[in-house]
Short mmCIF file of C-alpha atoms in Angstrom, two decimals:
data_model
loop_
_atom_site.label_atom_id
_atom_site.label_comp_id
_atom_site.label_asym_id
_atom_site.label_seq_id
_atom_site.Cartn_x
_atom_site.Cartn_y
_atom_site.Cartn_z
CA MET N 1 -40.35 17.69 7.96
CA GLY N 2 -42.01 14.40 7.11
CA SER N 3 -42.39 15.33 3.44
CA THR N 4 -38.71 16.32 3.26
CA ARG N 5 -37.65 12.96 4.67
CA ASP N 6 -40.00 11.19 2.28
CA SER N 7 -38.64 13.04 -0.75
CA LYS N 8 -35.07 12.26 0.32
CA ALA N 9 -35.97 8.60 0.75
CA VAL N 10 -37.56 8.49 -2.71
CA ALA N 11 -34.51 10.20 -4.24
CA ALA N 12 -32.19 7.73 -2.52
CA GLU N 13 -34.31 4.81 -3.71
CA ARG N 14 -34.25 6.16 -7.25
CA GLN N 15 -30.48 6.51 -7.23
CA GLU N 16 -30.08 2.97 -5.90
CA ILE N 17 -32.31 1.60 -8.66
CA ILE N 18 -30.30 3.51 -11.27
CA ARG N 19 -27.06 2.19 -9.78
CA GLN N 20 -28.32 -1.39 -9.82
CA ALA N 21 -29.71 -1.05 -13.33
CA VAL N 22 -26.38 0.10 -14.71
CA ALA N 23 -24.49 -2.55 -12.74
CA HIS N 24 -26.76 -5.32 -14.00
CA MET N 25 -27.35 -4.19 -17.57
CA GLU N 26 -26.40 -7.59 -18.91
CA GLY N 27 -27.82 -9.58 -16.01
CA SER N 28 -30.81 -11.90 -16.02
CA ASP N 29 -32.64 -9.65 -13.55
CA ARG N 30 -32.61 -6.59 -15.81
CA SER N 31 -36.32 -6.91 -16.63
CA VAL N 32 -37.21 -6.66 -12.93
CA LEU N 33 -34.99 -3.62 -12.42
CA LEU N 34 -36.28 -1.85 -15.49
CA ARG N 35 -39.87 -2.47 -14.46
CA GLN N 36 -39.07 -0.84 -11.12
CA ILE N 37 -37.73 2.19 -12.94
CA ALA N 38 -40.80 2.33 -15.17
CA ARG N 39 -43.16 2.16 -12.19
CA MET N 40 -41.33 5.00 -10.45
CA GLU N 41 -41.61 7.11 -13.63
CA LEU N 42 -38.19 8.69 -13.53
CA ARG N 43 -38.99 11.12 -16.31
CA ASP N 44 -37.40 14.07 -14.52
CA ASP N 45 -34.23 12.15 -13.69
CA LEU N 46 -33.69 10.19 -16.88
CA ARG N 47 -35.99 11.78 -19.44
CA ILE N 48 -37.17 8.34 -20.50
CA PRO N 49 -39.87 9.10 -23.09
CA GLU N 50 -43.44 8.50 -21.94
CA ALA N 51 -44.09 6.12 -24.83
CA LEU N 52 -41.12 4.01 -23.77
CA LEU N 53 -42.31 3.95 -20.16
CA ALA N 54 -45.74 2.80 -21.32
CA GLN N 55 -44.19 -0.08 -23.26
CA LEU N 56 -42.03 -1.05 -20.32
CA ARG N 57 -45.09 -1.18 -18.06
CA THR N 58 -47.05 -3.46 -20.37
CA ALA N 59 -44.47 -5.62 -22.14
CA ALA N 60 -44.16 -9.15 -20.85
CA PRO N 61 -40.69 -9.92 -19.41
CA ASN N 62 -38.18 -11.76 -21.60
CA THR N 63 -39.96 -10.94 -24.86
CA PRO N 64 -38.50 -9.25 -27.96
CA GLU N 65 -40.75 -6.25 -27.32
CA PHE N 66 -39.40 -5.80 -23.82
CA TYR N 67 -35.75 -6.11 -24.82
CA GLY N 68 -36.31 -3.70 -27.69
CA CYS N 69 -37.43 -1.14 -25.09
CA TRP N 70 -34.48 -2.07 -22.91
CA SER N 71 -31.94 -1.33 -25.64
CA VAL N 72 -33.15 2.28 -25.79
CA ALA N 73 -33.50 2.72 -22.03
CA ARG N 74 -30.05 1.27 -21.37
CA SER N 75 -28.27 4.15 -23.09
CA LEU N 76 -30.38 6.66 -21.15
CA LEU N 77 -29.57 4.93 -17.87
CA ARG N 78 -25.87 5.17 -18.60
CA VAL N 79 -26.16 8.91 -19.13
CA ALA N 80 -28.15 9.27 -15.90
CA GLN N 81 -25.06 8.75 -13.76
CA GLY N 82 -23.14 11.57 -15.40
CA ALA N 83 -23.61 15.30 -15.85
CA SER N 84 -26.73 17.14 -14.78
CA ARG N 85 -29.38 17.78 -17.39
CA ALA N 86 -28.67 21.52 -17.26
CA GLU N 87 -24.92 21.06 -17.83
CA ARG N 88 -25.55 18.68 -20.74
CA ILE N 89 -27.93 21.13 -22.41
CA ALA N 90 -25.53 24.03 -21.79
CA ARG N 91 -22.72 22.13 -23.52
CA LEU N 92 -24.79 21.19 -26.56
CA SER N 93 -26.09 24.78 -26.73
CA LEU N 94 -22.53 26.13 -26.85
CA ALA N 95 -21.64 23.51 -29.46
CA HIS N 96 -24.66 24.64 -31.48
CA VAL N 97 -23.47 28.25 -31.49
CA TYR N 98 -19.73 27.78 -31.86
CA GLY N 99 -19.73 24.53 -33.85
CA GLY N 100 -19.59 20.85 -32.95
CA GLY N 101 -15.81 20.86 -33.15
CA THR N 102 -15.51 23.46 -30.37
CA THR N 103 -13.28 22.19 -27.59
CA ALA N 104 -13.51 22.48 -23.82
CA ARG N 105 -10.90 25.26 -24.01
CA LEU N 106 -13.89 27.58 -24.51
CA LEU N 107 -15.01 26.84 -20.94
CA LYS N 108 -11.66 27.76 -19.30
CA GLY N 109 -12.31 25.20 -16.59
CA GLU N 110 -15.75 26.57 -15.72
CA PRO N 111 -19.07 24.67 -15.89
CA ALA N 112 -20.85 25.18 -19.20
CA VAL N 113 -23.89 26.48 -17.31
CA ASP N 114 -21.77 29.31 -15.88
CA VAL N 115 -20.26 30.12 -19.27
CA LEU N 116 -23.76 30.41 -20.71
CA GLY N 117 -24.72 32.68 -17.82
CA SER N 118 -21.72 34.92 -18.47
CA LEU N 119 -22.61 35.03 -22.15
CA ARG N 120 -26.12 36.15 -21.21
CA GLU N 121 -24.78 38.94 -18.99
CA THR N 122 -22.39 40.11 -21.68
CA SER N 123 -25.15 40.17 -24.28
CA GLU N 124 -27.44 42.14 -22.00
CA ARG N 125 -24.72 44.79 -21.71
CA GLY N 126 -24.45 44.87 -25.49
CA GLY N 127 -21.07 43.14 -25.43
CA PHE N 128 -19.41 40.88 -27.95
CA GLY N 129 -21.45 37.86 -26.88
CA ARG N 130 -24.80 39.32 -27.91
CA GLN N 131 -25.07 37.67 -31.31
CA ALA N 132 -23.99 34.32 -29.91
CA PHE N 133 -26.49 34.48 -27.07
CA GLU N 134 -29.31 35.51 -29.40
CA SER N 135 -28.59 32.31 -31.29
CA ILE N 136 -28.72 30.34 -28.04
CA ALA N 137 -31.93 32.09 -26.98
CA THR N 138 -33.74 30.78 -30.06
CA PHE N 139 -32.25 27.30 -29.71
CA ASP N 140 -34.30 24.76 -27.74
CA GLY N 141 -31.64 22.40 -26.41
CA GLU N 142 -34.12 20.56 -24.20
CA ALA N 143 -36.39 19.76 -27.15
CA LEU N 144 -33.45 18.65 -29.30
CA LEU N 145 -32.10 16.37 -26.58
CA ALA N 146 -35.52 14.89 -25.79
CA HIS N 147 -36.19 14.21 -29.48
CA ALA N 148 -32.74 12.65 -29.94
CA GLU N 149 -33.19 10.42 -26.88
CA ALA N 150 -36.56 9.25 -28.17
CA ASP N 151 -34.74 8.15 -31.33
CA GLY N 152 -32.12 6.26 -29.32
CA ALA N 153 -29.36 8.90 -29.48
CA ARG N 154 -27.60 10.53 -26.54
CA TYR N 155 -25.23 13.43 -25.93
CA VAL N 156 -22.21 12.20 -23.98
CA VAL N 157 -20.07 14.70 -22.05
CA PRO N 158 -16.86 14.43 -19.97
CA GLU N 159 -18.74 14.03 -16.68
CA ASP N 160 -20.34 10.80 -17.93
CA ILE N 161 -19.01 7.33 -17.17
CA ASP N 162 -19.29 6.69 -20.92
CA TRP N 163 -16.70 9.38 -21.82
CA PRO N 164 -13.68 7.58 -23.35
CA GLU N 165 -10.26 7.83 -21.75
CA THR N 166 -8.80 8.73 -25.16
CA LEU N 167 -10.88 11.93 -25.10
CA ARG N 168 -10.34 12.53 -21.39
CA ALA N 169 -6.59 12.49 -22.01
CA LEU N 170 -6.97 15.50 -24.32
CA GLY N 171 -8.06 17.74 -21.44
CA GLU N 172 -9.14 21.14 -22.74
CA ASP N 173 -8.63 19.96 -26.32
CA ALA N 174 -11.48 17.46 -25.99
CA PRO N 175 -14.83 18.34 -27.59
CA LEU N 176 -17.65 19.79 -25.51
CA GLY N 177 -19.61 16.59 -26.08
CA LEU N 178 -20.30 13.82 -28.53
CA TRP N 179 -23.53 12.57 -30.07
CA VAL N 180 -23.84 8.78 -29.91
CA ARG N 181 -26.30 6.23 -31.29
CA GLY N 182 -26.29 2.62 -30.22
CA THR N 183 -26.56 0.83 -26.91
CA ALA N 184 -22.93 -0.19 -26.38
CA SER N 185 -20.61 1.66 -24.01
CA LEU N 186 -18.56 4.26 -25.88
CA ALA N 187 -15.89 4.15 -23.18
CA GLU N 188 -15.55 0.39 -23.53
CA LEU N 189 -15.47 0.30 -27.34
CA ALA N 190 -12.97 3.15 -27.53
CA GLY N 191 -10.81 1.54 -24.85
CA THR N 192 -8.74 -0.23 -27.51
CA ALA N 193 -9.56 1.38 -30.83
CA VAL N 194 -7.73 2.03 -34.09
CA ALA N 195 -8.92 4.29 -36.91
CA VAL N 196 -8.63 2.79 -40.39
CA THR N 197 -9.09 5.49 -43.00
CA GLY N 198 -8.25 6.34 -46.57
CA SER N 199 -9.37 7.87 -49.82
CA ARG N 200 -13.08 8.03 -50.67
CA ALA N 201 -12.04 7.21 -54.25
CA ALA N 202 -9.99 4.24 -53.10
CA SER N 203 -8.70 1.73 -55.60
CA ASP N 204 -9.65 -1.94 -55.42
CA TYR N 205 -6.26 -2.48 -53.75
CA GLY N 206 -7.00 0.17 -51.14
CA LYS N 207 -10.46 -1.17 -50.33
CA HIS N 208 -9.15 -4.72 -50.11
CA ILE N 209 -6.33 -3.74 -47.74
CA ALA N 210 -8.63 -1.58 -45.58
CA GLY N 211 -11.09 -4.45 -45.17
CA TYR N 212 -8.32 -6.97 -44.57
CA LEU N 213 -6.63 -4.92 -41.84
CA ALA N 214 -9.92 -3.93 -40.18
CA GLY N 215 -11.11 -7.53 -40.12
CA GLY N 216 -7.85 -8.68 -38.58
CA LEU N 217 -8.05 -5.99 -35.90
CA ALA N 218 -11.67 -6.90 -35.09
CA ASP N 219 -10.63 -10.54 -34.72
CA ARG N 220 -8.12 -9.41 -32.08
CA ASP N 221 -10.81 -7.51 -30.17
CA VAL N 222 -9.62 -4.11 -31.37
CA THR N 223 -12.44 -1.68 -32.18
CA VAL N 224 -12.20 -0.30 -35.71
CA VAL N 225 -13.18 3.36 -36.12
CA ALA N 226 -13.89 4.65 -39.63
CA ALA N 227 -15.94 7.24 -41.47
CA ILE N 228 -19.38 6.15 -42.63
CA GLY N 229 -19.20 6.51 -46.38
CA HIS N 230 -17.58 5.20 -49.51
CA GLY N 231 -14.04 4.15 -50.30
CA ALA N 232 -11.45 2.84 -47.87
CA ASP N 233 -13.39 3.78 -44.73
CA GLY N 234 -16.53 2.00 -45.89
CA ALA N 235 -14.44 -1.06 -46.74
CA ALA N 236 -12.87 -0.95 -43.27
CA LEU N 237 -16.27 -0.93 -41.57
CA ALA N 238 -17.46 -3.79 -43.76
CA GLY N 239 -14.27 -5.74 -43.05
CA ALA N 240 -14.84 -5.44 -39.31
CA LEU N 241 -18.55 -6.21 -39.50
CA VAL N 242 -18.30 -9.41 -41.55
CA ARG N 243 -16.23 -11.05 -38.81
CA GLY N 244 -19.41 -11.74 -36.84
CA GLU N 245 -20.33 -11.83 -33.18
CA ALA N 246 -16.97 -13.11 -31.94
CA ALA N 247 -15.15 -10.01 -33.21
CA ALA N 248 -15.09 -6.45 -31.88
CA THR N 249 -17.88 -4.25 -33.22
CA PRO N 250 -16.89 -1.00 -34.96
CA ILE N 251 -17.60 2.69 -34.45
CA GLY N 252 -18.81 4.62 -37.50
CA VAL N 253 -18.22 8.37 -37.57
CA HIS N 254 -20.42 10.88 -39.40
CA ALA N 255 -19.31 14.24 -40.76
CA GLY N 256 -22.88 15.52 -40.45
CA GLY N 257 -25.47 14.93 -37.76
CA VAL N 258 -25.64 11.70 -35.82
CA THR N 259 -28.88 11.24 -37.78
CA GLY N 260 -29.61 12.92 -41.07
CA PRO N 261 -30.87 12.67 -44.65
CA TYR N 262 -28.08 10.38 -45.80
CA GLY N 263 -28.03 8.24 -48.92
CA GLU N 264 -29.09 4.62 -48.88
CA ALA N 265 -25.50 3.32 -48.85
CA MET N 266 -24.66 5.29 -45.70
CA LEU N 267 -27.94 4.35 -44.02
CA ARG N 268 -27.24 0.71 -44.81
CA HIS N 269 -23.87 0.99 -43.08
CA GLU N 270 -25.57 2.65 -40.10
CA ARG N 271 -28.09 -0.17 -39.76
CA TRP N 272 -25.37 -2.80 -40.06
CA ILE N 273 -23.22 -1.13 -37.40
CA LEU N 274 -26.08 -0.64 -34.94
CA SER N 275 -27.54 -4.12 -35.42
CA SER N 276 -24.11 -5.62 -34.73
CA GLY N 277 -23.84 -3.80 -31.39
CA GLY N 278 -21.56 -1.04 -32.65
CA LEU N 279 -21.94 2.73 -32.37
CA VAL N 280 -22.52 5.69 -34.66
CA VAL N 281 -20.96 8.92 -33.39
CA SER N 282 -20.70 12.54 -34.48
CA LEU N 283 -19.74 15.96 -33.22
CA CYS N 284 -22.91 17.28 -34.85
CA ALA N 285 -26.49 17.24 -33.62
CA PRO N 286 -29.21 15.30 -35.45
CA GLY N 287 -30.10 16.83 -38.79
CA VAL N 288 -26.92 18.89 -39.31
CA PRO N 289 -25.90 18.59 -42.99
CA LEU N 290 -22.56 17.38 -44.31
CA SER N 291 -19.90 19.95 -45.18
CA SER N 292 -16.20 20.03 -46.01
CA ALA N 293 -15.38 21.72 -42.69
CA ARG N 294 -17.31 19.06 -40.78
CA ALA N 295 -15.49 16.35 -42.71
CA ASN N 296 -12.23 17.82 -41.38
CA GLN N 297 -13.68 17.72 -37.86
CA ARG N 298 -14.69 14.10 -38.41
CA GLN N 299 -11.10 13.24 -39.32
CA TRP N 300 -9.91 14.92 -36.12
CA LEU N 301 -12.51 13.04 -34.06
CA MET N 302 -11.36 9.70 -35.45
CA THR N 303 -7.83 10.53 -34.30
CA ALA N 304 -9.02 11.79 -30.91
CA LEU N 305 -11.09 8.67 -30.19
CA THR N 306 -8.40 6.13 -31.02
CA SER N 307 -5.00 4.93 -29.88
CA ALA N 308 -3.60 4.89 -33.43
CA VAL N 309 -4.56 5.84 -36.99
CA VAL N 310 -3.88 3.70 -40.07
CA VAL N 311 -3.98 5.53 -43.42
CA VAL N 312 -4.48 3.05 -46.25
CA GLU N 313 -4.55 5.28 -49.34
CA ALA N 314 -4.29 9.05 -49.65
CA ALA N 315 -3.37 11.46 -52.40
CA ILE N 316 -0.82 14.18 -51.63
CA GLY N 317 -2.51 17.18 -50.02
CA SER N 318 -5.75 15.29 -49.34
CA ARG N 319 -7.72 15.44 -46.10
CA THR N 320 -6.65 11.90 -45.26
CA ALA N 321 -2.96 12.58 -45.95
CA ASN N 322 -3.24 15.52 -43.56
CA THR N 323 -4.96 13.49 -40.83
CA PRO N 324 -4.49 15.33 -37.51
CA ARG N 325 -2.13 13.78 -34.99
CA VAL N 326 -2.33 13.44 -31.23
CA GLU N 327 1.02 13.48 -29.48
CA GLY N 328 2.01 10.05 -28.26
CA ARG N 329 -0.38 8.19 -30.57
CA PRO N 330 1.16 6.56 -33.65
CA LEU N 331 0.25 7.52 -37.20
CA LEU N 332 0.62 4.47 -39.43
CA ALA N 333 0.50 4.23 -43.22
CA VAL N 334 0.25 1.42 -45.74
CA PRO N 335 2.78 1.70 -48.59
CA GLY N 336 1.45 1.40 -52.11
CA PRO N 337 2.60 1.38 -55.74
CA ILE N 338 4.91 4.29 -56.53
CA THR N 339 2.99 4.81 -59.77
CA SER N 340 -0.34 5.34 -57.99
CA SER N 341 -1.43 8.88 -57.12
CA LEU N 342 -3.66 7.38 -54.41
CA SER N 343 -0.58 5.99 -52.66
CA ALA N 344 1.56 9.09 -53.13
CA GLY N 345 0.33 10.60 -49.87
CA THR N 346 0.95 7.50 -47.76
CA ASN N 347 4.32 6.83 -49.40
CA THR N 348 5.35 10.42 -48.71
CA LEU N 349 4.28 10.19 -45.06
CA ILE N 350 6.47 7.10 -44.69
CA ARG N 351 9.43 8.59 -46.60
CA ASP N 352 9.38 11.79 -44.54
CA GLY N 353 9.17 9.91 -41.24
CA ALA N 354 5.73 11.34 -40.44
CA ALA N 355 4.18 7.86 -40.34
CA GLN N 356 5.35 4.33 -39.62
CA ALA N 357 4.97 1.81 -42.43
CA VAL N 358 2.63 -1.10 -41.70
CA MET N 359 2.03 -4.13 -43.89
CA SER N 360 0.08 -6.41 -41.56
CA VAL N 361 -2.17 -6.53 -38.52
CA ASP N 362 0.87 -7.65 -36.52
CA ASP N 363 2.61 -4.38 -37.45
CA ILE N 364 -0.36 -2.40 -36.13
CA THR N 365 -0.62 -4.27 -32.83
CA ALA N 366 3.15 -3.96 -32.38
CA ALA N 367 2.88 -0.19 -32.81
CA LEU N 368 0.11 -0.12 -30.19
CA ALA N 369 2.30 -2.06 -27.77
CA ARG N 370 5.26 0.30 -28.05
CA PRO N 371 5.46 2.91 -25.25
#
């Protein structure tokens, strides 16, 4: 009986330390709290990597080394108050088999762990789920998650406090989970967020306007969400980032894995976003390559994460011109020269009433304010 009481007391103490650590993430006493966590070695609860724990034990408080460790541990602490480890791994396993863009509709309201169990039973009977489960059986979700966490990434799911309200509002149409890099709160950054997107082959006009609008939104504490890459989206991210510490930091969205063998230009954008306090997100696990289908999913994710989408330039029939819509969230478009094929898509959206015309940051914020 004594050992049971002791284990319950330790568990309660651990939970209290986690609660305090999350509550005081930005407080002056965070070094003390984190040292307590390190001493208690919460590997089973938080999966804080052993190397990180070792650094936390030895680093002197209030030093760059210590706060570097803290930035990684902070994201893991935030996840600790959400879904169980088993549920998180079950969700990312299902996303691995069915694709990162798979929505919660697959679960039919059941825990992912139970859905995996049903899939196992079906496969053992030789049912339709056999091939899917064989794929899951060879997939080591625990190893993937542990490796990602060691690199500062996390897999956020609806049970987490970091799950954005914009995704929660989608219900069963929300993704199973989302890969995130960076130490900021996804829920907070996505609280007031606008996607600024456009053609990868954007004109100088398109890139200028994307950067101008994104910078103006960042100055008004609106998070800019854009694809990590070239063209209008890259210009939008740069426009938000150059505004400095007083402005809102952006969210960059990958079409491939949350980490991957990207080109130097994309990696440079990643580093800039993360060093500014922003986030890099993806529906895909680390290492998943880019593809056209995943680029479509990225466009959907940008819409799902935000309260409005601004299309700066888009050719007719392009992925950007066909940006998915979420009911109740405005689709906005910037008009362009009628002689430009890159503006034909946005001009058509406006002409057909599919999008509202915007020509300034004021137009965008006004659209956000309308019920």
